[in-house]
CSV table of C-alpha atoms in Angstrom, one decimal:
chain,number,residue,atom,x,y,z
A,13,MET,CA,-5.3,26.1,1.7
A,14,GLU,CA,-8.3,28.0,0.5
A,15,PRO,CA,-10.6,26.3,-2.0
A,16,GLY,CA,-9.7,27.3,-5.5
A,17,ARG,CA,-6.0,27.8,-5.0
A,18,LEU,CA,-5.3,24.3,-6.4
A,19,GLN,CA,-7.1,23.4,-9.6
A,20,TYR,CA,-7.1,20.4,-11.9
A,21,SER,CA,-8.0,20.3,-15.5
A,22,TRP,CA,-7.9,17.6,-18.2
A,23,ILE,CA,-6.9,19.2,-21.5
A,24,SER,CA,-6.0,17.3,-24.6
A,25,SER,CA,-3.1,18.5,-26.8
A,26,ALA,CA,-5.7,19.2,-29.4
A,27,GLU,CA,-7.7,21.5,-27.2
A,28,SER,CA,-5.7,24.7,-27.5
A,29,THR,CA,-8.7,27.0,-27.0
A,30,LYS,CA,-9.7,25.1,-23.8
A,31,PHE,CA,-6.1,25.5,-22.6
A,32,VAL,CA,-6.2,29.3,-23.1
A,33,ASP,CA,-9.6,29.5,-21.4
A,34,VAL,CA,-8.5,27.5,-18.4
A,35,VAL,CA,-5.2,29.5,-18.0
A,36,LYS,CA,-7.2,32.8,-18.1
A,37,GLN,CA,-9.7,31.5,-15.7
A,38,VAL,CA,-7.2,30.1,-13.2
A,39,THR,CA,-5.0,33.2,-13.2
A,40,ALA,CA,-8.0,35.4,-12.7
A,41,ALA,CA,-9.2,33.2,-9.8
A,42,ILE,CA,-5.8,33.2,-8.2
A,43,LYS,CA,-5.3,36.9,-8.5
A,44,GLU,CA,-8.6,37.4,-6.7
A,45,LEU,CA,-7.4,35.2,-3.9
A,46,GLY,CA,-4.2,37.2,-3.6
A,47,PRO,CA,-0.8,35.9,-2.5
A,48,ASN,CA,-0.7,32.7,-0.5
A,49,GLN,CA,-0.6,33.4,3.2
A,50,THR,CA,-0.3,29.8,4.5
A,51,PHE,CA,2.8,27.6,4.7
A,52,LEU,CA,5.0,30.7,4.8
A,53,LYS,CA,8.3,30.3,6.6
A,54,THR,CA,9.0,33.0,9.2
A,55,LYS,CA,12.5,34.4,9.1
A,56,ALA,CA,14.8,32.8,11.7
A,57,LYS,CA,15.3,34.9,14.8
A,58,VAL,CA,19.0,35.6,15.3
A,59,ALA,CA,20.6,37.6,18.0
B,24,MET,CA,-6.3,-11.3,27.1
B,25,LEU,CA,-3.7,-12.4,29.7
B,26,SER,CA,-4.7,-16.0,29.2
B,27,TYR,CA,-3.5,-15.9,25.6
B,28,ILE,CA,0.1,-16.1,26.6
B,29,ASP,CA,0.2,-19.8,27.4
B,30,LYS,CA,-1.3,-20.6,24.0
B,31,ILE,CA,1.1,-18.1,22.3
B,32,LYS,CA,4.1,-19.8,24.0
B,33,GLU,CA,2.9,-23.3,23.1
B,34,ILE,CA,2.4,-22.4,19.4
B,35,SER,CA,5.7,-20.5,19.3
B,36,SER,CA,7.8,-23.4,20.8
B,37,ARG,CA,6.1,-25.9,18.5
B,38,LEU,CA,6.8,-23.8,15.4
B,39,LEU,CA,10.4,-23.2,16.3
B,40,LYS,CA,11.0,-26.8,17.3
B,41,ASP,CA,9.6,-28.4,14.1
B,42,GLY,CA,11.4,-25.8,12.0
B,43,THR,CA,8.3,-24.2,10.5
B,44,VAL,CA,9.8,-20.8,11.4
B,45,ASP,CA,13.3,-19.4,12.1
B,46,MET,CA,11.9,-16.9,14.6
B,47,ILE,CA,8.8,-15.6,16.3
B,48,ILE,CA,8.1,-11.9,16.4
B,49,GLY,CA,6.2,-10.9,19.5
B,50,PHE,CA,6.5,-8.8,22.6
B,51,ARG,CA,8.5,-9.0,25.8
B,52,ARG,CA,8.1,-6.9,28.9
B,53,GLY,CA,9.7,-3.5,28.6
B,54,THR,CA,11.9,-1.7,31.1
B,55,MET,CA,9.0,0.6,32.1
B,56,PRO,CA,5.4,-0.2,32.9
B,57,MET,CA,3.0,-0.2,29.9
B,58,MET,CA,6.0,-0.2,27.5
B,59,ASN,CA,6.2,-3.7,26.1
B,60,GLU,CA,8.8,-4.0,23.4
B,61,PRO,CA,9.1,-6.1,20.2
B,62,HIS,CA,10.9,-9.4,20.8
B,63,PHE,CA,12.5,-11.7,18.2
B,64,ALA,CA,12.4,-15.2,19.7
B,65,LYS,CA,14.7,-17.8,18.2
B,66,THR,CA,15.2,-20.2,21.1
B,67,ALA,CA,13.1,-21.9,23.8
B,68,GLU,CA,14.5,-19.4,26.3
B,69,ASP,CA,13.5,-16.5,24.1
B,70,VAL,CA,10.0,-17.9,23.9
B,71,ASP,CA,9.7,-17.8,27.7
B,72,GLN,CA,10.2,-14.1,27.6
B,73,LEU,CA,7.1,-13.6,25.3
B,74,VAL,CA,4.3,-11.6,27.0
B,75,TRP,CA,0.8,-10.6,26.0
B,76,ASP,CA,-1.3,-8.0,27.7
B,77,SER,CA,-2.9,-4.7,27.0
B,78,ASN,CA,0.4,-2.9,26.3
B,79,CYS,CA,1.2,-4.6,23.0
B,80,GLY,CA,0.1,-1.6,21.0
B,81,LEU,CA,3.1,-1.5,18.6
B,82,ASN,CA,2.5,-2.9,15.1
B,83,LEU,CA,4.7,-5.9,14.6
B,84,ALA,CA,4.2,-5.8,10.8
B,85,ASN,CA,6.8,-3.0,10.9
B,86,TYR,CA,9.5,-5.6,11.5
B,87,LEU,CA,8.7,-7.8,8.5
B,88,THR,CA,9.9,-5.5,5.7
B,89,ASN,CA,12.2,-7.3,3.3
B,90,ARG,CA,12.9,-10.1,5.7
B,91,THR,CA,14.1,-13.4,4.1
B,92,GLU,CA,13.7,-15.8,7.0
B,93,LYS,CA,10.6,-17.9,7.8
B,94,ILE,CA,8.8,-15.9,10.4
B,95,GLY,CA,6.1,-16.6,12.9
B,96,ILE,CA,4.4,-13.3,13.8
B,97,ILE,CA,1.9,-12.6,16.5
B,98,ALA,CA,-0.8,-10.5,15.0
B,99,LYS,CA,-3.7,-8.5,16.4
B,100,GLY,CA,-6.4,-7.3,14.0
B,101,CYS,CA,-4.5,-4.2,12.9
B,102,ASP,CA,-1.2,-6.1,12.7
B,103,SER,CA,-2.8,-8.6,10.4
B,104,ARG,CA,-4.2,-5.9,8.1
B,105,ASN,CA,-0.7,-4.4,7.9
B,106,ILE,CA,0.7,-7.9,7.1
B,107,VAL,CA,-1.8,-8.1,4.3
B,108,THR,CA,-0.7,-4.7,3.1
B,109,HIS,CA,3.0,-5.8,3.3
B,110,ILE,CA,2.2,-8.9,1.2
B,111,ILE,CA,0.3,-6.9,-1.4
B,112,GLU,CA,3.2,-4.4,-1.6
B,113,ASN,CA,5.8,-7.2,-2.0
B,114,LYS,CA,7.6,-6.5,1.2
B,115,ILE,CA,7.2,-10.0,2.4
B,116,LYS,CA,5.9,-13.3,1.0
B,117,ARG,CA,2.9,-15.0,2.4
B,118,GLU,CA,4.7,-18.4,2.2
B,119,GLN,CA,7.4,-17.0,4.6
B,120,LEU,CA,4.9,-16.3,7.3
B,121,THR,CA,3.1,-18.2,9.9
B,122,VAL,CA,0.6,-15.8,11.4
B,123,ILE,CA,-0.4,-16.4,15.0
B,124,GLY,CA,-3.6,-14.5,15.2
B,125,VAL,CA,-4.7,-12.8,18.4
B,126,PRO,CA,-8.3,-11.6,18.7
B,127,CYS,CA,-7.8,-8.3,20.4
B,128,LYS,CA,-9.9,-6.4,23.0
B,129,GLY,CA,-7.9,-3.2,22.7
B,130,MET,CA,-4.7,-1.7,24.1
B,131,ILE,CA,-4.6,0.8,27.0
B,132,ASP,CA,-3.5,4.4,26.6
B,133,LYS,CA,-0.3,4.8,28.6
B,134,ARG,CA,-0.5,8.6,28.2
B,135,LYS,CA,-4.0,8.8,29.6
B,136,ILE,CA,-3.1,6.6,32.6
B,137,ASN,CA,0.1,8.5,33.3
B,138,ALA,CA,-1.8,11.8,33.3
B,139,MET,CA,-4.2,10.4,36.0
B,140,PHE,CA,-1.4,10.2,38.6
B,141,ASP,CA,1.0,12.7,40.0
B,142,GLY,CA,3.8,10.4,41.0
B,143,GLU,CA,5.7,7.8,39.0
B,144,ILE,CA,3.8,4.6,38.1
B,145,THR,CA,5.9,1.6,39.0
B,146,GLN,CA,3.6,-1.2,38.1
B,147,VAL,CA,0.5,-1.8,36.0
B,148,THR,CA,-1.2,-5.2,36.1
B,149,GLU,CA,-4.5,-6.3,34.7
B,150,ASN,CA,-7.1,-8.9,35.3
B,151,GLY,CA,-9.9,-9.3,32.7
B,152,GLY,CA,-11.4,-5.9,32.3
B,153,THR,CA,-9.6,-4.3,35.3
B,154,ILE,CA,-6.3,-2.5,35.3
B,155,VAL,CA,-4.5,-2.0,38.6
B,156,VAL,CA,-2.0,0.9,38.6
B,157,THR,CA,0.5,1.0,41.4
B,158,GLY,CA,3.0,3.8,42.1
B,159,GLU,CA,4.6,5.9,44.8
B,160,GLY,CA,1.9,6.1,47.5
B,161,PHE,CA,-1.0,5.1,45.3
B,162,LYS,CA,-2.8,2.0,44.1
B,163,LYS,CA,-5.9,2.4,41.9
B,164,LYS,CA,-8.2,0.1,40.0
B,165,LEU,CA,-9.3,1.3,36.6
B,166,GLU,CA,-11.8,0.0,34.1
B,167,LYS,CA,-9.9,-1.1,31.0
B,168,ASP,CA,-12.7,0.2,28.7
B,169,ALA,CA,-12.3,3.7,30.1
B,170,VAL,CA,-8.5,3.9,29.4
B,171,LEU,CA,-8.4,2.3,25.9
B,172,GLN,CA,-6.4,4.0,23.2
B,173,GLN,CA,-8.7,6.0,21.0
B,174,ASN,CA,-7.9,3.9,17.9
B,175,CYS,CA,-8.9,0.7,19.9
B,176,ARG,CA,-12.1,2.3,21.2
B,177,LEU,CA,-13.0,3.1,17.5
B,178,CYS,CA,-11.7,-0.3,16.2
B,179,ILE,CA,-14.0,-2.3,14.0
B,180,HIS,CA,-11.5,-5.1,13.0
B,181,ARG,CA,-10.4,-6.6,16.3
B,182,ASN,CA,-10.0,-10.1,14.9
B,183,PRO,CA,-7.1,-11.0,12.6
B,184,VAL,CA,-7.9,-10.9,8.9
B,185,ILE,CA,-5.4,-13.6,8.0
B,186,TYR,CA,-3.9,-16.2,10.4
B,187,ASP,CA,-2.6,-19.7,10.4
B,188,GLU,CA,-3.2,-20.3,14.0
B,189,LEU,CA,-5.6,-18.6,16.3
B,190,VAL,CA,-4.8,-18.3,20.1
B,191,ALA,CA,-8.4,-18.0,21.2
B,192,GLU,CA,-12.0,-17.8,20.0
B,193,GLN,CA,-12.7,-14.7,17.9
B,194,VAL,CA,-14.0,-11.8,19.8
B,195,GLU,CA,-17.1,-9.9,19.0
B,196,GLU,CA,-16.6,-6.9,16.7
B,197,GLN,CA,-17.7,-3.6,18.0
B,198,GLN,CA,-20.9,-2.4,16.3
B,199,ASP,CA,-22.3,1.0,15.5
B,200,ILE,CA,-19.0,2.8,16.0
B,201,ASP,CA,-18.8,6.3,14.6
B,202,ARG,CA,-15.2,6.4,13.6
B,203,TYR,CA,-15.1,9.9,12.3
B,204,GLU,CA,-16.9,12.2,14.7
B,205,ASP,CA,-13.8,14.4,15.4
B,206,ILE,CA,-12.7,14.3,11.7
B,207,ARG,CA,-16.1,15.8,10.6
B,208,LYS,CA,-15.7,18.6,13.1
B,209,ILE,CA,-12.3,19.6,11.5
B,210,GLU,CA,-13.7,19.2,8.0
B,211,ALA,CA,-16.3,21.8,8.9
B,212,LEU,CA,-13.8,24.4,9.9
B,213,SER,CA,-12.9,27.3,7.6
B,214,PRO,CA,-9.4,27.3,5.9
B,215,LYS,CA,-8.2,29.9,8.4
B,216,GLU,CA,-9.5,27.9,11.4
B,217,LYS,CA,-8.0,24.7,10.0
B,218,GLU,CA,-4.6,26.4,9.7
B,219,SER,CA,-4.6,27.4,13.3
B,220,TYR,CA,-5.9,24.0,14.4
B,221,PHE,CA,-3.0,22.3,12.6
B,222,ASP,CA,-0.5,24.9,13.9
B,223,GLU,CA,-1.7,24.1,17.4
B,224,LEU,CA,-1.7,20.3,16.8
B,225,PHE,CA,1.8,20.2,15.5
B,226,SER,CA,3.4,23.0,17.6
B,227,ALA,CA,5.0,20.5,20.0
B,228,CYS,CA,6.5,18.3,17.3
B,229,ILE,CA,10.3,17.9,17.7
B,230,ARG,CA,10.8,16.2,14.3
B,231,CYS,CA,12.1,13.0,15.9
B,232,TYR,CA,10.4,10.9,13.2
B,233,ALA,CA,9.4,8.3,15.8
B,234,CYS,CA,5.9,8.2,14.2
B,235,ARG,CA,7.5,7.4,10.9
B,236,ASN,CA,9.8,4.8,12.4
B,237,ALA,CA,7.1,2.9,14.2
B,238,CYS,CA,4.8,2.9,11.1
B,239,PRO,CA,4.7,-0.3,9.2
B,240,LEU,CA,3.9,1.7,6.0
B,241,CYS,CA,7.0,3.8,6.3
B,242,TYR,CA,9.6,1.5,4.8
B,243,CYS,CA,11.1,3.6,2.0
B,244,PRO,CA,14.8,3.1,1.9
B,245,THR,CA,15.2,6.9,1.9
B,246,CYS,CA,12.4,8.8,3.4
B,247,PHE,CA,11.5,12.1,1.6
B,248,VAL,CA,12.5,14.0,4.8
B,249,ASP,CA,16.0,12.5,4.7
B,250,GLU,CA,16.6,13.0,1.1
B,251,SER,CA,19.0,15.8,0.5
B,252,ARG,CA,19.4,15.8,-3.3
B,253,PRO,CA,17.0,17.3,-3.9
B,254,GLN,CA,15.9,18.3,-0.4
B,255,TRP,CA,12.1,18.2,-0.5
B,256,VAL,CA,11.4,19.4,3.0
B,257,GLY,CA,13.2,21.9,5.2
B,258,LYS,CA,14.8,20.5,8.4
B,259,SER,CA,13.8,23.4,10.6
B,260,GLN,CA,11.3,23.5,13.5
B,261,ASP,CA,9.4,26.1,11.5
B,262,LEU,CA,5.7,25.1,11.5
B,263,SER,CA,5.6,25.1,7.7
B,264,ASP,CA,8.3,22.4,7.6
B,265,VAL,CA,6.8,20.5,10.5
B,266,LYS,CA,3.4,20.5,8.8
B,267,THR,CA,4.8,19.6,5.4
B,268,PHE,CA,6.4,16.5,7.0
B,269,HIS,CA,3.2,15.4,8.7
B,270,PHE,CA,0.8,16.2,5.8
B,271,LEU,CA,3.0,14.4,3.3
B,272,ARG,CA,3.7,11.4,5.5
B,273,ALA,CA,-0.1,11.1,5.9
B,274,TYR,CA,-0.7,11.2,2.2
B,275,HIS,CA,1.9,8.4,1.7
B,276,CYS,CA,-0.3,6.3,4.0
B,277,ALA,CA,-3.5,7.1,2.1
B,278,GLY,CA,-5.5,3.9,1.4
B,279,ARG,CA,-2.9,1.9,3.3
B,280,CYS,CA,-3.3,3.0,6.9
B,281,THR,CA,-5.1,0.6,9.2
B,282,ASP,CA,-5.2,3.0,12.2
B,283,CYS,CA,-3.1,0.7,14.3
B,284,GLY,CA,-2.2,3.8,16.4
B,285,SER,CA,1.6,3.1,16.5
B,286,CYS,CA,2.5,6.6,15.4
B,287,GLU,CA,0.5,8.3,18.1
B,288,ARG,CA,1.6,5.7,20.7
B,289,VAL,CA,5.3,6.3,20.1
B,290,CYS,CA,5.1,10.1,19.9
B,291,PRO,CA,7.3,11.5,22.8
B,292,VAL,CA,5.1,14.6,22.9
B,293,GLY,CA,1.7,13.0,22.4
B,294,ILE,CA,0.7,14.5,19.1
B,295,ASN,CA,-2.5,13.0,17.6
B,296,MET,CA,-1.2,12.8,14.0
B,297,ARG,CA,-3.9,10.1,13.4
B,298,ILE,CA,-6.2,13.0,12.7
B,299,LEU,CA,-4.5,13.2,9.3
B,300,THR,CA,-4.3,9.5,8.5
B,301,ARG,CA,-7.9,9.0,9.6
B,302,LYS,CA,-9.1,11.8,7.3
B,303,LEU,CA,-7.5,9.9,4.4
B,304,GLU,CA,-8.9,6.6,5.7
B,305,LYS,CA,-12.3,8.3,5.7
B,306,ASP,CA,-11.8,9.6,2.1
B,307,SER,CA,-10.6,6.2,0.9
B,308,PHE,CA,-13.8,4.6,2.3
B,309,GLU,CA,-16.2,7.3,1.0
B,310,LEU,CA,-14.6,7.7,-2.5
B,311,PHE,CA,-13.5,4.1,-3.1
B,312,GLY,CA,-15.4,2.0,-0.6
B,313,TRP,CA,-11.9,0.9,0.6
B,314,GLU,CA,-10.6,-0.4,3.9
B,315,ALA,CA,-7.0,-1.2,3.9
B,316,GLY,CA,-5.6,-4.7,4.5
B,317,LEU,CA,-8.8,-6.7,4.4
B,318,SER,CA,-8.0,-8.9,1.4
B,319,LEU,CA,-5.0,-10.3,-0.4
B,320,ASP,CA,-6.9,-10.5,-3.7
B,321,VAL,CA,-7.9,-6.9,-4.2
B,322,ARG,CA,-5.5,-4.2,-5.3
B,323,PRO,CA,-5.7,-0.9,-3.4
B,324,PRO,CA,-7.6,1.9,-5.1
B,325,LEU,CA,-4.5,4.1,-5.5
B,326,ASP,CA,-2.7,1.5,-7.6
B,327,THR,CA,-5.5,0.6,-9.9
B,328,TYR,CA,-7.6,2.5,-12.4
B,329,LYS,CA,-11.4,2.1,-12.7
B,330,PRO,CA,-13.5,4.0,-15.2
B,331,ASP,CA,-15.9,5.0,-12.4
B,332,ASP,CA,-13.2,6.4,-10.2
B,333,PRO,CA,-14.4,9.7,-8.8
B,334,ASP,CA,-13.1,12.7,-10.8
B,335,ASP,CA,-15.3,15.6,-9.8
B,336,PHE,CA,-12.2,17.6,-8.9
B,337,ILE,CA,-11.0,17.8,-12.6
B,338,LYS,CA,-12.5,20.7,-14.5
């Protein structure tokens, strides 16, 4: 997995603004990485 | 190490005779060369079948889980560390056990030896540091040190950690061993390169779960791969499923694995899945200063909280 695709944060229930900031930051970072290309299942080959 | 067997038999008969234990868990000769199998000795005749040589690589702690009898168990360094882990995880009680400690000089790599010869090997004997391999039309002497299992070559805990009886003088521990040279090389790869490395590593896996079955840590009543409601992992041979199995199993062994090498030893296709468990062993040591199974008195890092636990990954 690329660095940055998995992120951890500690946000208290009182920290609504931090929550918003983190969500914005994470979604932006993930959009930049694009769709995940690893751990994808290939379609079964059938005759 | 051959000389150990007389002492092992003597201790075993004594413990069985005076009722200290109900059975001895050890090894007997397997049906093929270099394939000793676990042996549960309950009578004097059973004790006669016990063997000890450089083919006792399986981890006998695997057979202790939830046992209720009084058990004498023959333990190398790694077995003893897994016995400690079993006790810490409440899978067996210390009072039930009489640990017969065996200072170990390493086990030989049957896969390596098999690969050296074209024909079938019919007999493998040893004398001190020399291994004699006999087969159809060949007979060759090998240095034991050159054909050790990788985990034994890298071993830094050859002597049993806990024991009630010791069959011989402790052996000298190996010094200045760089346990993680290969792991550092993989760590340095890019995510893309890592992916193809692991694809290659696990491409031969047939999902037989022998590695899990031989592992003393894998004692869950229902393994996550067998669970069907919900089904956590696909059952297919697709590499994404295969890798999910191996990665998750390794994580379940984090901070518990002693690198006994049983998983790799029993793999029918020779996958070195220890690459994963050793990475986690390295992390446990670097992050928590932890080596599994060395003490009955310290809780493992993953079931305790300390204020100074590393948390750099949390933003």
